[in-house]
């Protein structure tokens, strides 16, 4: 099985790579994982010199994870000489110093050295030794270069296939130039300078309001430092829009409920009374005024509304039931609504006037007609025991 990231519709890059020669490999597993490592980095030609076990080897196949073709086409030889007979460049890999007058290079240098031979159509062999004791001195003696890897000297011997994968990786990198198979998606274009400057202006204006730039003599440096934070990010247009939104939210939140609301509890109540009595709770069908009003109401909850909302969102029974506060339902603004449940909670204010009562009745009829269950809750009830109100709501919902 080819595994994650493998795309069978894609073909391997078509350049000839070096031949991998394994001298007397002992474990079928290592031959299989060598084939897999080769396939990962576009190598195809495997030569085996006297593998210890029978060939073909089912353990090799199981370990190859689908790189079967390389195993099928592997060639068997009786001697290393025969296996490298048609090669013009031979590299011997080893973790050990063999005390020979032969240049020692690393995997990158090996890849560089191979390239001209390979592109001219010549055969290059990279020779790997046995698991137990690597390559013999005379075998290393047949090579043009010794390839060794910079490793922990106290633990220098790699697993056979892992040594192959490093050589294969470096070759692939050198041959292809190493482009990565995928990159971060560019979902939004880089923000143009003018968008950045507009954001800085917005941010700095808000910071000015809270006298952030103090003391005055540090102002300029602070401003430059702050701008540099964002410039280092190289933000996209989407990033700047998000940051704008953040600044707006903080700035407006500060004026809103975070500081107790533009209106205090009594004023918030008054706002509702006014809306109710002037029939404006039944707002004309244009969407934007309804939304504007509902936003105003949402930002200025009455004490009862705030208490009920806090209790509701902290009660697991109502988690995920879709309750919202002060949202338009058709031409009306409901105190609490769950669209999925089609349940509305109507907060009945204390000392409701006759006019307000009429408007509320109208709203209720409108909602009834459209299949909403309306539950009345009085402010006093919430004040007395908000838990009971939620129990009643839960009963109401489970009965539906
Ligand atoms: N015990 C053996 C190592 C065998 S590892 C020894 O002491 O030589 C099997 C093969 O993997 C080695 O023969 C060599 O071809 C390759 N190999 C392992 N570690 C390596 C390293 N650090 N550098 C280069 N090749 C290495």
XYZ file of C-alpha atoms and ligand atoms in Angstrom:
426
model
C 0.000 0.000 0.000
C 1.515 3.258 -1.138
C 0.297 5.296 1.855
C -0.397 8.949 2.609
C 0.553 11.520 0.032
C 1.003 8.966 -2.751
C -0.713 9.843 -5.983
C -0.865 6.872 -8.329
C -1.942 9.097 -11.192
C 1.435 10.821 -11.075
C 4.448 9.384 -12.777
C 7.929 9.354 -11.309
C 10.294 11.973 -12.675
C 12.004 10.508 -15.692
C 15.721 10.754 -15.054
C 18.039 7.850 -14.647
C 19.314 7.471 -11.120
C 22.198 5.462 -9.732
C 22.018 1.689 -9.390
C 21.750 0.478 -5.797
C 23.976 -2.557 -5.169
C 23.452 -4.553 -1.970
C 26.300 -6.912 -1.182
C 25.128 -10.129 0.529
C 22.106 -8.606 2.209
C 20.989 -10.824 5.085
C 17.432 -9.796 5.896
C 14.612 -9.857 3.379
C 13.022 -6.985 5.319
C 16.006 -4.778 4.584
C 15.835 -5.553 0.874
C 12.132 -4.682 0.908
C 12.596 -1.427 2.784
C 15.506 -0.573 0.485
C 13.147 -0.961 -2.488
C 10.631 1.253 -0.741
C 13.238 3.923 -0.014
C 14.372 3.794 -3.639
C 10.801 4.201 -4.908
C 10.307 7.190 -2.611
C 13.125 8.995 -4.335
C 12.669 7.854 -7.895
C 15.360 5.155 -8.024
C 14.500 1.981 -9.921
C 17.540 -0.204 -10.416
C 18.435 -2.669 -7.676
C 21.213 -5.248 -7.899
C 21.754 -7.955 -5.316
C 25.016 -9.765 -4.828
C 24.357 -13.194 -3.283
C 21.467 -12.399 -0.939
C 21.673 -14.764 2.040
C 18.108 -16.096 1.777
C 16.203 -17.463 -1.198
C 15.168 -15.068 -3.900
C 12.424 -13.966 -4.489
C 11.906 -13.391 -0.804
C 8.355 -12.958 0.568
C 9.645 -10.937 3.521
C 11.176 -8.458 1.122
C 7.875 -8.109 -0.696
C 5.917 -7.558 2.518
C 8.369 -4.868 3.642
C 8.422 -3.104 0.269
C 4.939 -1.574 0.821
C 4.110 -1.666 -2.872
C 7.514 -1.026 -4.374
C 7.153 -4.474 -5.944
C 8.321 -3.482 -9.378
C 11.778 -2.700 -8.084
C 11.982 -6.154 -6.471
C 10.619 -7.865 -9.592
C 13.277 -6.244 -11.685
C 16.130 -6.643 -9.212
C 19.107 -8.393 -10.784
C 21.121 -11.096 -9.053
C 24.892 -11.411 -9.254
C 27.458 -13.810 -7.879
C 30.162 -11.232 -7.398
C 30.408 -7.513 -6.791
C 32.742 -7.248 -9.769
C 29.993 -8.577 -12.016
C 27.389 -6.318 -10.445
C 29.404 -3.189 -11.201
C 30.920 -4.400 -14.466
C 28.969 -1.939 -16.656
C 29.372 1.065 -14.339
C 31.629 4.032 -14.990
C 31.436 5.432 -11.470
C 31.300 3.298 -8.321
C 30.764 4.639 -4.818
C 31.192 2.467 -1.727
C 29.222 3.449 1.368
C 30.596 2.663 4.772
C 30.473 3.822 8.360
C 34.039 2.633 8.937
C 37.381 4.071 7.976
C 39.007 1.554 5.662
C 42.432 3.108 5.701
C 42.671 3.327 1.927
C 44.041 6.116 -0.230
C 40.618 6.855 -1.615
C 38.763 10.156 -1.367
C 35.998 10.182 1.243
C 32.901 12.229 0.437
C 29.460 12.850 1.909
C 26.071 12.072 0.351
C 25.652 15.540 -1.171
C 29.022 15.435 -2.807
C 28.186 11.930 -4.039
C 25.012 13.234 -5.659
C 26.927 16.057 -7.344
C 29.558 13.652 -8.593
C 27.028 11.255 -10.108
C 25.015 13.826 -11.993
C 27.224 14.370 -15.074
C 27.715 10.618 -15.551
C 24.011 9.924 -15.231
C 22.919 12.714 -17.540
C 25.396 11.492 -20.133
C 23.693 8.083 -19.955
C 26.425 6.331 -17.945
C 25.785 3.850 -15.157
C 26.641 4.801 -11.609
C 26.612 2.259 -8.753
C 26.277 2.961 -5.062
C 27.387 -0.093 -3.112
C 26.070 -1.035 0.334
C 27.447 -3.703 2.660
C 26.048 -6.529 4.739
C 24.050 -5.766 7.871
C 26.479 -7.599 10.101
C 29.852 -6.364 8.948
C 29.451 -3.968 6.053
C 31.794 -4.058 3.069
C 35.083 -5.938 2.999
C 38.267 -4.011 2.340
C 38.680 -5.464 -1.140
C 35.094 -4.530 -1.991
C 35.695 -0.940 -0.966
C 38.855 -1.214 -3.027
C 36.757 -1.562 -6.202
C 35.157 1.867 -5.757
C 36.156 5.315 -7.003
C 35.079 7.043 -3.818
C 34.074 6.201 -0.266
C 30.799 7.733 0.871
C 30.271 8.125 4.581
C 27.654 10.072 6.488
C 28.254 12.489 9.325
C 26.885 10.498 12.250
C 27.146 10.083 15.989
C 30.576 8.448 16.289
C 29.356 6.447 19.244
C 26.570 4.934 17.109
C 27.709 5.230 13.529
C 26.123 2.268 11.800
C 22.804 2.915 10.092
C 20.266 0.330 9.169
C 20.885 -0.712 5.561
C 17.704 0.760 4.081
C 18.140 3.953 6.110
C 21.598 4.389 4.630
C 20.069 3.857 1.172
C 17.345 6.425 1.829
C 19.839 9.144 2.659
C 21.824 8.563 -0.537
C 18.602 8.353 -2.573
C 17.257 11.542 -0.999
C 20.390 13.524 -1.750
C 20.447 12.270 -5.313
C 16.773 13.164 -5.831
C 17.364 16.601 -4.379
C 20.316 17.237 -6.659
C 18.534 15.858 -9.734
C 15.247 17.725 -9.275
C 16.435 20.868 -7.544
C 14.318 19.786 -4.582
C 11.012 21.592 -5.165
C 8.609 20.716 -2.354
C 5.499 18.798 -3.450
C 3.148 21.366 -1.937
C 3.253 24.792 -0.392
C 1.151 26.861 1.964
C -2.015 27.783 0.064
C -2.027 31.440 -0.868
C -5.653 32.109 0.034
C -5.373 35.836 0.206
C -3.026 38.228 -1.555
C -0.497 40.239 0.439
C -2.046 43.408 1.844
C -1.150 46.466 -0.203
C 0.569 49.267 1.702
C -2.515 51.455 1.628
C -4.574 48.779 3.411
C -1.853 48.412 6.037
C -1.698 52.155 6.569
C -5.464 52.320 6.961
C -5.230 49.595 9.589
C -2.430 51.401 11.427
C -4.531 54.568 11.399
C -7.489 52.683 12.837
C -5.420 50.924 15.489
C -3.519 54.050 16.474
C -6.674 56.140 16.681
C -8.184 53.634 19.098
C -4.973 53.434 21.104
C -4.866 57.227 21.185
C -8.300 57.186 22.798
C -7.054 55.116 25.684
C -3.863 57.207 25.917
C -1.691 54.246 25.079
C 1.128 56.362 23.632
C 2.640 57.603 26.849
C 4.881 59.324 27.777
C 4.700 61.690 24.809
C 8.440 61.560 24.100
C 8.200 57.804 23.551
C 5.242 58.125 21.245
C 7.086 57.951 17.955
C 9.208 54.951 18.927
C 6.176 53.131 20.249
C 4.333 53.746 17.038
C 7.229 52.532 14.902
C 7.673 49.416 17.039
C 3.999 48.652 16.865
C 3.897 49.043 13.093
C 6.963 46.845 12.746
C 5.229 44.006 14.574
C 2.607 43.878 11.856
C 5.055 44.535 9.019
C 7.202 41.579 10.086
C 4.148 39.372 9.648
C 3.834 40.318 5.978
C 0.062 40.180 6.473
C -2.401 39.221 3.758
C -5.498 41.249 2.899
C -7.541 38.752 4.881
C -5.224 39.112 7.892
C -5.712 42.871 7.863
C -9.476 42.540 7.590
C -9.428 40.226 10.578
C -7.224 42.595 12.556
C -9.502 45.481 11.643
C -12.402 43.444 12.981
C -10.502 42.771 16.196
C -9.765 46.448 16.754
C -13.397 47.345 16.010
C -14.680 44.670 18.376
C -12.422 45.784 21.204
C -13.156 49.447 20.618
C -16.902 48.971 20.417
C -16.998 46.362 23.131
C -15.410 48.876 25.446
C -18.307 51.215 24.903
C -20.796 48.381 25.152
C -21.691 45.754 27.714
C -18.073 45.230 28.768
C -18.376 48.471 30.677
C -21.956 47.857 31.740
C -23.480 48.972 28.467
C -24.129 52.319 26.896
C -27.337 52.117 28.816
C -27.623 50.963 32.366
C -30.191 48.360 33.381
C -33.011 50.850 33.799
C -32.262 52.616 30.553
C -32.112 49.312 28.725
C -35.546 48.537 30.108
C -36.753 51.932 29.004
C -35.491 51.291 25.493
C -37.568 48.136 25.340
C -40.616 49.881 26.747
C -40.307 52.624 24.161
C -39.986 50.114 21.359
C -42.889 48.087 22.685
C -45.243 51.025 23.186
C -44.544 52.678 19.918
C -45.167 49.444 18.167
C -41.609 49.505 16.964
C -40.969 46.083 18.352
C -42.916 45.149 15.296
C -40.512 46.744 12.914
C -41.125 47.380 9.259
C -39.962 44.755 6.865
C -36.701 46.365 5.798
C -33.926 44.165 7.096
C -31.265 46.631 8.061
C -33.217 48.672 10.643
C -34.317 45.402 12.267
C -30.770 44.225 12.437
C -29.550 47.551 13.745
C -32.198 47.561 16.454
C -31.554 43.986 17.424
C -27.855 44.697 17.683
C -28.579 47.670 19.920
C -30.773 45.516 22.133
C -28.199 42.747 22.217
C -25.523 45.139 23.355
C -27.760 46.523 26.067
C -29.337 43.650 27.882
C -31.592 44.253 30.845
C -30.476 42.707 34.111
C -33.035 39.897 33.811
C -32.003 39.154 30.263
C -28.345 39.044 31.179
C -29.020 36.727 34.131
C -31.120 34.328 32.058
C -28.610 34.311 29.201
C -25.668 33.590 31.504
C -27.550 30.736 33.137
C -28.685 29.350 29.781
C -25.267 29.242 28.157
C -23.757 27.622 31.237
C -26.366 24.878 31.409
C -25.426 21.675 29.552
C -29.062 20.851 28.853
C -29.202 23.703 26.375
C -25.776 23.314 24.847
C -26.034 23.066 21.089
C -29.760 23.852 21.085
C -29.113 27.005 19.115
C -30.413 29.658 21.481
C -29.769 33.242 20.464
C -30.516 36.563 22.027
C -32.337 39.523 20.515
C -32.572 38.311 16.972
C -35.096 39.266 14.355
C -37.699 36.646 13.514
C -39.527 38.024 10.519
C -40.472 41.587 11.393
C -40.180 40.985 15.158
C -37.276 40.983 17.510
C -37.471 38.099 19.955
C -35.794 38.134 23.350
C -34.502 34.558 23.023
C -35.022 32.183 20.165
C -33.879 28.748 19.111
C -34.492 28.293 15.409
C -33.780 24.564 15.484
C -36.317 24.038 18.287
C -38.658 26.794 17.066
C -38.914 28.014 20.642
C -39.131 31.655 21.666
C -38.710 32.983 25.173
C -40.576 36.232 25.734
C -39.380 38.278 28.676
C -42.337 40.016 30.244
C -41.194 43.304 31.735
C -42.412 44.428 35.158
C -45.415 46.814 35.089
C -46.109 46.302 31.431
C -48.218 49.037 29.921
C -51.372 48.254 28.003
C -49.843 49.361 24.727
C -46.830 47.132 25.272
C -49.095 44.223 26.192
C -51.000 44.622 22.936
C -47.792 44.644 20.906
C -46.610 41.554 22.705
C -49.898 39.756 22.029
C -49.611 40.654 18.355
C -46.079 39.332 18.228
C -47.170 36.166 19.935
C -49.991 35.590 17.450
C -47.580 36.127 14.587
C -45.155 33.576 16.036
C -47.937 31.075 16.892
C -49.131 31.162 13.316
C -45.666 30.186 12.175
C -45.324 27.269 14.521
C -43.146 28.859 17.208
C -43.708 27.781 20.809
C -43.617 30.892 22.931
C -42.759 30.707 26.610
C -43.381 33.750 28.780
C -40.912 34.459 31.521
C -41.207 37.404 33.865
C -38.280 39.417 35.103
C -39.325 38.734 38.706
C -39.213 34.992 38.074
C -35.633 35.235 36.831
C -34.628 37.359 39.768
C -36.219 34.935 42.231
C -34.796 31.675 40.841
C -33.272 31.468 37.412
C -32.712 27.703 37.889
C -36.458 27.148 38.068
C -36.952 29.087 34.873
C -34.471 26.815 33.112
C -36.170 23.700 34.518
C -39.426 24.965 33.092
C -37.750 25.612 29.737
C -36.258 22.104 29.776
C -39.691 20.588 30.462
C -41.169 22.685 27.716
C -38.583 21.419 25.240
C -38.782 17.754 26.234
C -42.565 17.828 25.953
C -42.348 18.993 22.364
N 28.047 -3.191 11.000
C 28.426 -2.701 9.723
C 27.412 -1.722 9.204
C 26.457 -2.364 8.392
S 25.175 -1.298 7.992
C 29.750 -1.997 9.774
O 30.277 -1.838 10.852
O 30.265 -1.656 8.728
C 24.868 -1.779 6.374
C 25.388 -0.809 5.344
O 24.741 0.433 5.449
C 26.837 -0.493 5.428
O 27.647 -1.499 4.892
C 26.890 0.750 4.593
O 26.803 0.413 3.231
C 25.628 1.438 5.009
N 25.899 2.356 6.149
C 25.539 2.193 7.423
N 25.939 3.247 8.167
C 26.549 4.080 7.342
C 27.185 5.356 7.507
N 27.249 5.945 8.678
N 27.720 5.943 6.418
C 27.649 5.373 5.206
N 27.065 4.179 4.989
C 26.534 3.539 6.030
